[in-house]
Amino acid sequence: MDQCTHEMRGNRWLQIIQACERRPTYQSKTEWLRENGVPESSYYNQLRRLRSELSTQIKQSLPLEQKPAETSFVELPPDMLHSTSVSNVEGDSIQLKIGSSEIIISDSISDEFLTRILKAVRYAG
């Protein structure tokens, strides 16, 4: 079955499933399916297929688990080390004072962003 046919059938079944869900509260699903000429087994097979496709789409749209980045170090020039201090700020963050620069780093910072900041500090000095 080509992609276009697959999408058209999928859309048709989606409309049937949505219409069935909007049926009157006094009417059972089985009654609605019978009145509308929809085989019950086909309805549940298509409902299962649709849920499976949606589940796959959701999983594909979520970001993959990030692996912890390798620890990397940036060497600071000796003249910057003499005027450097580190202190705790609030909760899980630290405050770095390097010369006239001040950086507050939260523990939620990504390794990549921290590396970029430290490289910028290194080259700024």
mmCIF file of C-alpha atoms in Angstrom:
data_model
loop_
_atom_site.group_PDB
_atom_site.id
_atom_site.type_symbol
_atom_site.label_atom_id
_atom_site.label_comp_id
_atom_site.label_asym_id
_atom_site.label_seq_id
_atom_site.Cartn_x
_atom_site.Cartn_y
_atom_site.Cartn_z
ATOM 1 C CA MET A 1 0.000 0.000 0.000
ATOM 2 C CA ASP A 2 1.494 3.350 -0.948
ATOM 3 C CA GLN A 3 1.926 6.209 1.529
ATOM 4 C CA CYS A 4 -0.980 8.274 0.149
ATOM 5 C CA THR A 5 -3.454 5.395 0.456
ATOM 6 C CA HIS A 6 -2.168 4.613 3.946
ATOM 7 C CA GLU A 7 -2.685 8.242 5.037
ATOM 8 C CA MET A 8 -6.177 8.442 3.501
ATOM 9 C CA ARG A 9 -7.298 5.254 5.246
ATOM 10 C CA GLY A 10 -5.707 6.422 8.476
ATOM 11 C CA ASN A 11 -7.573 9.739 8.278
ATOM 12 C CA ARG A 12 -10.850 7.943 7.520
ATOM 13 C CA TRP A 13 -10.429 5.685 10.551
ATOM 14 C CA LEU A 14 -9.450 8.634 12.711
ATOM 15 C CA GLN A 15 -12.739 10.332 11.752
ATOM 16 C CA ILE A 16 -14.693 7.153 12.544
ATOM 17 C CA ILE A 17 -12.965 6.782 15.924
ATOM 18 C CA GLN A 18 -13.578 10.444 16.803
ATOM 19 C CA ALA A 19 -17.246 10.201 15.754
ATOM 20 C CA CYS A 20 -17.678 7.099 17.902
ATOM 21 C CA GLU A 21 -16.158 8.902 20.890
ATOM 22 C CA ARG A 22 -18.661 11.767 20.372
ATOM 23 C CA ARG A 23 -21.650 9.406 20.367
ATOM 24 C CA PRO A 24 -24.506 10.190 22.783
ATOM 25 C CA THR A 25 -23.817 9.138 26.362
ATOM 26 C CA TYR A 26 -26.835 6.817 26.436
ATOM 27 C CA GLN A 27 -25.535 4.845 23.434
ATOM 28 C CA SER A 28 -22.969 2.087 23.858
ATOM 29 C CA LYS A 29 -19.950 1.863 21.585
ATOM 30 C CA THR A 30 -21.187 -1.475 20.222
ATOM 31 C CA GLU A 31 -24.585 0.032 19.323
ATOM 32 C CA TRP A 32 -22.961 3.013 17.593
ATOM 33 C CA LEU A 33 -20.639 0.766 15.586
ATOM 34 C CA ARG A 34 -23.540 -1.470 14.503
ATOM 35 C CA GLU A 35 -25.740 1.533 13.510
ATOM 36 C CA ASN A 36 -22.908 3.004 11.452
ATOM 37 C CA GLY A 37 -21.940 -0.253 9.739
ATOM 38 C CA VAL A 38 -18.496 -0.441 11.328
ATOM 39 C CA PRO A 39 -17.284 -3.959 12.170
ATOM 40 C CA GLU A 40 -16.301 -3.995 15.833
ATOM 41 C CA SER A 41 -13.134 -6.019 15.222
ATOM 42 C CA SER A 42 -11.995 -3.570 12.515
ATOM 43 C CA TYR A 43 -12.697 -0.635 14.825
ATOM 44 C CA TYR A 44 -10.524 -2.035 17.614
ATOM 45 C CA ASN A 45 -7.762 -3.111 15.213
ATOM 46 C CA GLN A 46 -7.611 0.391 13.738
ATOM 47 C CA LEU A 47 -7.761 1.974 17.201
ATOM 48 C CA ARG A 48 -4.786 -0.160 18.290
ATOM 49 C CA ARG A 49 -2.867 0.709 15.089
ATOM 50 C CA LEU A 50 -3.561 4.429 15.537
ATOM 51 C CA ARG A 51 -2.439 4.373 19.167
ATOM 52 C CA SER A 52 0.725 2.523 18.184
ATOM 53 C CA GLU A 53 1.524 5.070 15.444
ATOM 54 C CA LEU A 54 0.915 7.976 17.818
ATOM 55 C CA SER A 55 3.107 6.371 20.456
ATOM 56 C CA THR A 56 5.908 5.962 17.912
ATOM 57 C CA GLN A 57 5.565 9.585 16.775
ATOM 58 C CA ILE A 58 5.704 10.839 20.359
ATOM 59 C CA LYS A 59 8.786 8.754 21.128
ATOM 60 C CA GLN A 60 10.518 10.038 17.991
ATOM 61 C CA SER A 61 9.729 13.656 18.857
ATOM 62 C CA LEU A 62 11.174 13.399 22.374
ATOM 63 C CA PRO A 63 14.858 14.203 22.799
ATOM 64 C CA LEU A 64 17.111 11.220 23.268
ATOM 65 C CA GLU A 65 18.617 10.725 26.679
ATOM 66 C CA GLN A 66 21.792 12.688 26.792
ATOM 67 C CA LYS A 67 24.868 10.806 27.795
ATOM 68 C CA PRO A 68 27.004 12.626 30.331
ATOM 69 C CA ALA A 69 29.710 14.531 28.528
ATOM 70 C CA GLU A 70 33.294 13.756 29.284
ATOM 71 C CA THR A 71 34.827 16.094 31.799
ATOM 72 C CA SER A 72 37.037 18.601 30.100
ATOM 73 C CA PHE A 73 39.303 21.181 31.608
ATOM 74 C CA VAL A 74 40.343 24.598 30.436
ATOM 75 C CA GLU A 75 43.684 25.891 31.559
ATOM 76 C CA LEU A 76 43.552 29.436 32.893
ATOM 77 C CA PRO A 77 46.531 31.735 32.451
ATOM 78 C CA PRO A 78 48.617 32.134 35.645
ATOM 79 C CA ASP A 79 47.878 35.863 35.971
ATOM 80 C CA MET A 80 44.146 35.123 36.136
ATOM 81 C CA LEU A 81 44.610 32.525 38.857
ATOM 82 C CA HIS A 82 46.039 35.062 41.309
ATOM 83 C CA SER A 83 42.872 37.143 41.240
ATOM 84 C CA THR A 84 40.400 34.255 41.247
ATOM 85 C CA SER A 85 37.944 33.365 43.986
ATOM 86 C CA VAL A 86 35.125 30.869 44.238
ATOM 87 C CA SER A 87 32.202 31.077 46.642
ATOM 88 C CA ASN A 88 28.804 29.484 47.132
ATOM 89 C CA VAL A 89 25.854 31.610 46.093
ATOM 90 C CA GLU A 90 22.368 30.125 46.423
ATOM 91 C CA GLY A 91 21.573 26.436 46.577
ATOM 92 C CA ASP A 92 23.548 24.488 44.028
ATOM 93 C CA SER A 93 25.464 27.242 42.280
ATOM 94 C CA ILE A 94 28.865 28.858 42.567
ATOM 95 C CA GLN A 95 30.194 32.322 41.934
ATOM 96 C CA LEU A 96 33.545 32.724 40.178
ATOM 97 C CA LYS A 97 35.423 36.007 40.323
ATOM 98 C CA ILE A 98 38.260 36.183 37.847
ATOM 99 C CA GLY A 99 39.876 39.581 37.718
ATOM 100 C CA SER A 100 37.065 42.046 37.161
ATOM 101 C CA SER A 101 34.729 39.363 35.775
ATOM 102 C CA GLU A 102 32.084 37.593 37.833
ATOM 103 C CA ILE A 103 30.265 34.439 36.738
ATOM 104 C CA ILE A 104 27.490 32.659 38.636
ATOM 105 C CA ILE A 105 27.101 29.039 37.531
ATOM 106 C CA SER A 106 24.124 26.860 38.418
ATOM 107 C CA ASP A 107 24.525 23.097 38.772
ATOM 108 C CA SER A 108 21.915 22.683 36.032
ATOM 109 C CA ILE A 109 24.246 24.183 33.413
ATOM 110 C CA SER A 110 25.106 21.824 30.569
ATOM 111 C CA ASP A 111 28.697 20.638 30.241
ATOM 112 C CA GLU A 112 28.824 22.071 26.737
ATOM 113 C CA PHE A 113 27.740 25.545 27.859
ATOM 114 C CA LEU A 114 30.137 25.529 30.830
ATOM 115 C CA THR A 115 33.003 24.607 28.503
ATOM 116 C CA ARG A 116 32.075 27.486 26.189
ATOM 117 C CA ILE A 117 32.010 29.926 29.116
ATOM 118 C CA LEU A 118 35.395 28.786 30.408
ATOM 119 C CA LYS A 119 36.922 29.004 26.936
ATOM 120 C CA ALA A 120 35.559 32.535 26.578
ATOM 121 C CA VAL A 121 37.052 33.498 29.948
ATOM 122 C CA ARG A 122 40.372 31.989 28.917
ATOM 123 C CA TYR A 123 40.533 33.891 25.646
ATOM 124 C CA ALA A 124 39.249 37.114 27.202
ATOM 125 C CA GLY A 125 42.160 37.156 29.639
#
